[in-house]
Amino acid sequence: MLHCALYTERERKFICDLIKSNARPDGRKIDEFRQMKINFGADWGSVMVSLGKTKVLVQASCDLGVPKATRPNEGVLFINVEIGPMASPQFEIGRQGSLVLKIKSMLERTFKESGAVDLESLCVKAEECVWILRIDINVLNHDGNLTAACAIGTVAALAHFRRPDVSIIEGDVNIHPASEKDFIPMVLHHYPICVTYAIFDDGQITLADPTFQEERASQSELVFGINSYREICCFNLGGSAQVAPRVLVKCLKNAADKSIAIIEQIKALVETDLANRTDKKTVCFSDTLNLQEVMNTDHVIATLTTYSAPGVKKMETNFSESSNDDDSEMYDESSDVDNATLEEVISLGKDIALLQSNQSDIECIVSSSDETSTKKSETKTLETKYSKLRQKITKGTKEKANEDDGSDSEEETTVILK
């Protein structure tokens, strides 16, 4: 625990010193926001939002139910937030931590107390039957500023969601499918967006859209809930640092400008999605997901750079424990093939390399999906060119493996290239 505390303190001091010098760990400016991506799924109200590496999945749904006794003519809006171990190892399944409760409180104040949704339009039969609107938020990856990501996802889900039409016949409520009547969009009075700032240097420096590391190193957190009319729907300041009035007004103005830009982007994306559905185009997440961008950290088994056939000019290695040997050497075509060792690396192309192993079958995976066909053709040509060389290497490897029984392994070596 002492070692972790020292490491955290050193990390915090490094980030604070970097921010005081008007720089950030990811290269952004102090008031610069991360790139935002919004993608809609096949179902109504299904949205995926990305703020840098922070990713949330939001699903809006509705069902008929009984209204509250205090508000018999209004529907019910329910917001649920789930953060599991997939988002970050510090969270557990089935347990709501302080972060989950804080996000839910912020969203309820931003959307319910501000009257963003017209709940009276969700009433089917007064005092008997209303629509219960549910917003389920699942955090896929936590890299800071979850409040803003969840708020953006909620607004996008509400703007995109369509509910079935109903009719009352002889006192019975009938729900019409899409084949009988078109689904009805939600009635929104305004579109509130949450904008987050991290406070440093006793309230003198405000950091827009903080990452997870910056949030841990900050002294306070400032959250604004602002709609397109520049009205404040929610305000929250937590932490130990106090913010000067001039800094607060500056952040409020920048947050209002940012919220207007985000709302316009959401409306444009909703219109584009509706046009695609009208044209009967396929709408799903499969074409938008990139697994390499989901995780907070990059898991790379080996990295090889600046190499070309037939020899390797320069190589950077970072092999995992699953590799046969951490000490890799460069292979030269002029060297003796019979004296080839297990640690040699043979280059097969500009972006493809072969790591020699004590196995005859070696799988090479190129992580980048660009120019896949070109790389495959290059690989096939080069493999034909160096087939004899590889056979000699494999033969020498098998002979050495037979001499040393402890080096035999059943697993194949996989090289993943950036």
XYZ file of C-alpha atoms in Angstrom:
418
model
C 0.000 0.000 0.000
C 2.898 2.344 0.738
C 4.368 1.760 -2.707
C 0.992 2.486 -4.383
C 0.560 5.661 -2.338
C 4.016 6.910 -3.336
C 3.375 6.122 -6.980
C 0.033 7.921 -6.918
C 1.598 10.977 -5.297
C 4.368 11.075 -7.868
C 1.896 10.723 -10.678
C -0.279 13.481 -9.243
C 2.688 15.827 -8.854
C 3.833 15.167 -12.414
C 0.366 15.929 -13.850
C -0.015 19.074 -11.725
C 3.399 20.398 -12.788
C 2.580 19.621 -16.404
C -0.744 21.471 -16.231
C 0.856 24.475 -14.550
C 3.169 24.714 -17.546
C 0.076 24.970 -19.802
C 0.330 21.391 -21.114
C -1.601 18.137 -20.697
C -0.531 14.472 -20.751
C -2.480 13.745 -23.964
C -1.249 16.868 -25.778
C -4.499 18.831 -25.648
C -4.813 22.473 -24.715
C -6.210 23.499 -21.335
C -9.634 24.374 -22.756
C -9.708 21.710 -25.488
C -12.279 18.925 -25.461
C -11.740 15.394 -26.689
C -13.240 14.130 -29.914
C -16.853 13.046 -29.511
C -18.452 10.219 -31.502
C -22.142 9.293 -31.449
C -23.474 6.159 -33.138
C -27.022 4.826 -33.161
C -27.982 1.169 -33.008
C -30.705 -0.791 -34.734
C -33.268 -0.222 -31.945
C -34.912 3.102 -31.232
C -33.082 4.937 -28.471
C -29.921 2.819 -28.689
C -26.868 5.086 -28.637
C -23.126 4.679 -28.131
C -21.152 7.769 -27.097
C -17.376 8.101 -27.092
C -15.400 10.920 -25.478
C -11.873 9.963 -26.309
C -11.490 6.529 -24.720
C -14.512 6.985 -22.456
C -17.376 4.942 -23.912
C -20.966 4.541 -22.725
C -23.904 2.620 -24.169
C -27.376 4.088 -23.577
C -30.702 2.384 -24.257
C -34.096 4.081 -23.930
C -37.220 1.973 -23.482
C -40.796 2.389 -22.274
C -43.611 0.338 -20.819
C -47.133 0.975 -19.592
C -47.589 1.363 -15.850
C -49.408 3.143 -13.057
C -48.616 6.847 -12.467
C -47.455 8.313 -9.191
C -50.185 9.310 -6.760
C -48.823 12.854 -6.521
C -48.736 13.298 -10.313
C -51.574 11.220 -11.824
C -51.432 12.951 -15.227
C -47.712 12.532 -15.873
C -45.512 9.708 -17.012
C -42.448 8.509 -15.127
C -38.793 8.969 -16.116
C -36.325 6.517 -14.595
C -32.538 6.720 -15.092
C -30.241 3.806 -14.267
C -26.423 3.780 -14.421
C -24.296 0.626 -14.404
C -20.492 0.578 -14.072
C -18.864 -2.853 -13.965
C -15.357 -4.314 -14.048
C -15.295 -4.030 -17.841
C -15.205 -0.232 -17.505
C -12.487 -0.257 -14.848
C -11.124 -2.927 -12.460
C -11.993 -0.792 -9.428
C -15.736 -1.417 -9.888
C -17.653 -4.543 -8.881
C -20.757 -6.144 -10.324
C -23.972 -5.422 -8.415
C -22.509 -2.729 -6.145
C -23.301 0.945 -6.557
C -20.371 3.093 -5.538
C -20.236 6.797 -4.830
C -19.472 7.588 -8.480
C -22.650 5.837 -9.687
C -24.792 7.654 -7.135
C -23.229 10.991 -8.060
C -23.847 10.491 -11.780
C -27.461 9.429 -11.203
C -28.076 12.455 -8.997
C -26.611 14.801 -11.612
C -28.668 13.288 -14.425
C -31.915 13.371 -12.437
C -31.411 17.023 -11.618
C -30.447 17.823 -15.210
C -33.347 16.035 -16.924
C -36.135 15.503 -14.393
C -36.042 18.596 -12.210
C -35.405 20.899 -15.162
C -38.447 19.535 -17.028
C -36.515 18.541 -20.136
C -38.994 15.772 -20.974
C -42.701 16.521 -21.367
C -44.038 13.916 -18.945
C -47.651 14.908 -19.560
C -47.344 13.657 -23.135
C -46.644 10.200 -21.672
C -50.073 10.021 -20.039
C -52.403 7.466 -21.636
C -55.276 7.444 -19.146
C -55.274 9.803 -16.188
C -54.737 8.137 -12.794
C -54.716 4.709 -14.424
C -52.150 4.231 -17.183
C -49.050 6.147 -18.256
C -45.809 5.434 -20.081
C -42.837 4.671 -17.840
C -39.731 5.854 -19.685
C -36.483 4.135 -18.699
C -32.918 5.180 -19.563
C -30.304 2.457 -18.996
C -26.689 3.620 -19.125
C -23.861 1.077 -19.246
C -20.291 2.332 -19.011
C -18.059 0.351 -21.367
C -14.785 2.097 -20.588
C -13.965 4.681 -17.928
C -11.326 7.236 -18.919
C -12.738 10.281 -17.167
C -15.681 12.696 -17.527
C -18.374 10.044 -17.192
C -21.010 12.605 -16.212
C -20.754 14.436 -19.528
C -20.664 11.194 -21.534
C -23.766 9.857 -19.780
C -25.618 13.159 -20.231
C -24.799 13.309 -23.930
C -25.903 9.702 -24.336
C -29.164 10.410 -22.508
C -29.984 13.404 -24.702
C -29.160 11.467 -27.867
C -31.237 8.482 -26.730
C -34.259 10.649 -25.910
C -34.013 12.510 -29.233
C -33.712 9.233 -31.133
C -36.300 7.185 -29.224
C -39.769 6.460 -30.636
C -42.619 4.957 -28.594
C -45.606 2.973 -29.907
C -48.945 4.653 -30.458
C -51.898 3.575 -28.303
C -55.666 3.818 -28.458
C -58.387 3.232 -25.881
C -61.258 1.038 -27.069
C -64.069 0.313 -24.570
C -61.774 1.117 -21.684
C -58.958 -1.135 -22.863
C -55.573 0.228 -23.906
C -54.344 -1.183 -27.216
C -50.717 -0.810 -28.311
C -50.302 -0.525 -32.092
C -47.240 -2.080 -33.752
C -45.152 -0.205 -36.307
C -47.005 -1.934 -39.139
C -50.295 -0.301 -38.075
C -49.199 3.151 -36.884
C -45.919 5.034 -36.954
C -44.066 5.303 -33.687
C -44.227 8.653 -31.900
C -41.077 10.652 -30.995
C -40.480 12.018 -27.531
C -41.513 15.572 -26.709
C -38.506 17.473 -25.329
C -38.767 21.045 -24.062
C -34.991 21.540 -24.210
C -31.755 19.571 -24.581
C -29.523 19.837 -21.497
C -25.818 18.914 -21.746
C -23.356 18.446 -18.878
C -19.882 19.979 -19.241
C -17.151 19.073 -16.745
C -14.039 20.961 -15.630
C -11.224 19.829 -13.314
C -9.825 22.441 -10.925
C -6.064 22.822 -10.304
C -3.740 25.279 -8.577
C -6.258 26.359 -5.897
C -8.924 27.341 -8.411
C -6.709 29.259 -10.816
C -6.608 26.621 -13.583
C -9.655 24.858 -15.029
C -9.189 21.808 -17.229
C -11.923 21.050 -19.782
C -13.049 17.451 -20.300
C -10.581 15.806 -17.863
C -9.325 12.255 -18.302
C -9.236 9.674 -15.513
C -5.657 10.562 -14.549
C -6.450 14.267 -14.525
C -9.538 13.696 -12.363
C -7.483 11.833 -9.759
C -4.893 14.618 -9.656
C -7.400 17.497 -9.530
C -8.472 19.356 -6.412
C -12.107 19.861 -7.368
C -14.617 19.080 -10.083
C -16.962 21.602 -11.659
C -20.031 20.399 -13.603
C -22.488 22.583 -15.525
C -25.800 21.377 -16.936
C -26.700 23.858 -19.696
C -29.232 23.717 -22.518
C -29.220 25.386 -25.947
C -30.931 28.468 -24.499
C -27.904 28.998 -22.195
C -30.045 28.187 -19.170
C -28.377 26.475 -16.222
C -30.218 23.229 -15.482
C -27.713 21.864 -12.977
C -24.603 23.050 -11.172
C -22.237 21.044 -9.013
C -18.898 21.924 -7.413
C -17.174 19.257 -5.349
C -13.722 19.143 -3.835
C -11.390 21.155 -1.667
C -10.445 24.054 -3.968
C -12.430 27.261 -4.270
C -13.059 28.824 -7.676
C -12.730 32.570 -8.242
C -15.841 34.313 -9.659
C -14.040 35.396 -12.831
C -12.911 31.817 -13.482
C -16.425 30.541 -12.830
C -17.980 32.992 -15.305
C -15.393 32.117 -17.949
C -16.053 28.389 -17.563
C -19.806 28.974 -17.708
C -19.533 30.879 -20.992
C -17.301 28.223 -22.573
C -19.604 25.455 -21.332
C -22.627 27.162 -22.886
C -20.870 27.449 -26.254
C -19.795 23.812 -26.098
C -23.277 22.589 -25.156
C -24.839 24.411 -28.118
C -22.331 22.819 -30.494
C -23.001 19.340 -29.063
C -26.789 19.765 -29.308
C -26.552 20.820 -32.951
C -24.379 17.797 -33.667
C -26.865 15.459 -31.971
C -29.795 16.867 -33.950
C -27.889 16.505 -37.215
C -26.957 12.892 -36.436
C -30.556 12.030 -35.533
C -31.777 13.438 -38.836
C -29.124 11.469 -40.700
C -30.139 8.257 -38.940
C -33.813 8.835 -39.735
C -32.929 9.381 -43.397
C -30.948 6.132 -43.446
C -33.873 4.239 -41.946
C -36.233 5.767 -44.493
C -33.916 4.607 -47.278
C -33.852 1.159 -45.592
C -30.118 1.241 -44.999
C -28.584 -1.076 -42.402
C -28.116 0.666 -39.058
C -26.090 -1.111 -36.370
C -22.976 -0.851 -34.217
C -20.957 -3.482 -36.101
C -19.491 -1.000 -38.584
C -18.631 1.582 -35.930
C -16.973 -0.505 -33.226
C -13.191 -0.588 -33.063
C -12.033 -3.004 -30.394
C -8.588 -1.416 -30.209
C -10.142 1.882 -29.045
C -12.451 0.377 -26.417
C -9.909 -0.456 -23.743
C -8.182 2.210 -21.696
C -4.754 0.645 -22.243
C -3.228 -0.839 -25.377
C -2.401 -4.544 -25.048
C 0.440 -5.207 -27.476
C 2.421 -8.441 -27.411
C 5.202 -7.261 -29.729
C 6.010 -4.049 -31.543
C 8.293 -4.028 -34.588
C 9.127 -0.776 -36.356
C 11.377 0.420 -39.192
C 12.225 -2.895 -40.789
C 12.344 -4.120 -44.373
C 13.168 -7.274 -46.282
C 15.507 -9.103 -46.404
C 17.176 -7.772 -43.254
C 15.880 -5.876 -40.250
C 17.255 -2.338 -40.022
C 15.790 -1.371 -36.656
C 13.502 -3.130 -34.249
C 11.718 -2.208 -31.006
C 10.580 -5.179 -28.963
C 8.165 -5.397 -26.068
C 7.360 -9.075 -25.774
C 4.955 -10.429 -23.189
C 5.611 -13.337 -20.880
C 4.069 -15.703 -23.428
C 7.057 -15.199 -25.776
C 9.782 -17.838 -25.833
C 12.584 -15.358 -25.103
C 12.636 -11.666 -24.268
C 16.065 -11.053 -25.793
C 15.481 -10.771 -29.551
C 18.182 -10.359 -32.169
C 18.110 -9.040 -35.733
C 18.511 -11.474 -38.582
C 20.762 -10.782 -41.554
C 20.444 -12.702 -44.794
C 24.221 -12.937 -45.087
C 24.508 -14.854 -41.810
C 24.781 -18.632 -41.643
C 21.333 -20.215 -41.769
C 22.407 -23.355 -39.972
C 23.530 -21.315 -36.974
C 20.137 -19.607 -36.639
C 18.922 -19.286 -33.091
C 15.460 -19.147 -31.561
C 15.725 -15.401 -30.908
C 16.147 -14.288 -34.537
C 13.485 -12.244 -36.301
C 13.003 -12.563 -40.062
C 11.399 -9.655 -41.929
C 8.806 -10.600 -44.545
C 7.654 -7.153 -45.627
C 7.303 -3.502 -44.760
C 4.532 -4.012 -42.235
C 4.774 -7.776 -41.604
C 7.450 -9.665 -39.667
C 7.989 -13.274 -38.601
C 9.242 -14.113 -35.114
C 11.031 -17.446 -35.130
C 9.852 -20.028 -32.618
C 10.376 -23.657 -31.752
C 7.128 -24.403 -33.597
C 6.789 -24.983 -37.314
C 3.488 -23.086 -37.584
C 3.721 -19.402 -36.745
C 0.723 -17.102 -36.939
C 1.241 -13.448 -37.841
C -1.613 -11.029 -37.147
C -1.656 -7.451 -38.447
C -3.800 -5.308 -36.160
C -4.407 -2.531 -38.675
C -7.327 -3.166 -41.009
C -6.100 -0.684 -43.663
C -4.656 -2.085 -46.857
C -5.310 -5.633 -45.673
C -5.519 -7.085 -49.159
C -2.251 -5.395 -50.196
C -0.455 -6.759 -47.143
C -1.781 -10.243 -47.786
C -0.497 -10.191 -51.371
C 2.880 -8.876 -50.227
C 3.047 -11.576 -47.594
C 2.259 -14.327 -50.100
C 4.908 -13.095 -52.550
C 7.578 -12.728 -49.892
C 6.752 -16.086 -48.316
C 7.307 -17.719 -51.703
C 10.578 -15.854 -52.096
C 11.885 -16.887 -48.689
C 10.327 -20.364 -48.530
C 13.652 -22.175 -48.757
C 15.182 -19.917 -46.148
C 12.290 -20.509 -43.752
C 12.456 -24.273 -44.283
C 16.104 -24.268 -43.296
C 15.352 -22.170 -40.244
C 12.500 -24.481 -39.249
C 14.647 -27.545 -39.722
C 17.406 -26.126 -37.528
C 14.825 -25.115 -34.924
C 13.309 -28.599 -34.728
C 16.738 -30.194 -34.336
C 17.575 -27.827 -31.485
C 14.182 -28.432 -29.890
C 14.761 -32.195 -29.925
C 18.056 -31.742 -28.120
C 16.467 -29.606 -25.408
C 13.265 -31.232 -24.115
C 12.486 -28.312 -21.800
C 12.123 -25.865 -24.692
C 9.275 -27.757 -26.350
C 5.964 -25.951 -26.203
C 2.496 -26.724 -27.512
C 1.485 -23.095 -27.987
C 1.912 -21.080 -31.130
C 3.733 -17.773 -31.010
C 1.553 -14.855 -32.068
C 2.972 -11.487 -33.044
C 0.626 -8.527 -33.021
C 1.919 -5.490 -34.878
C 0.818 -1.918 -34.457
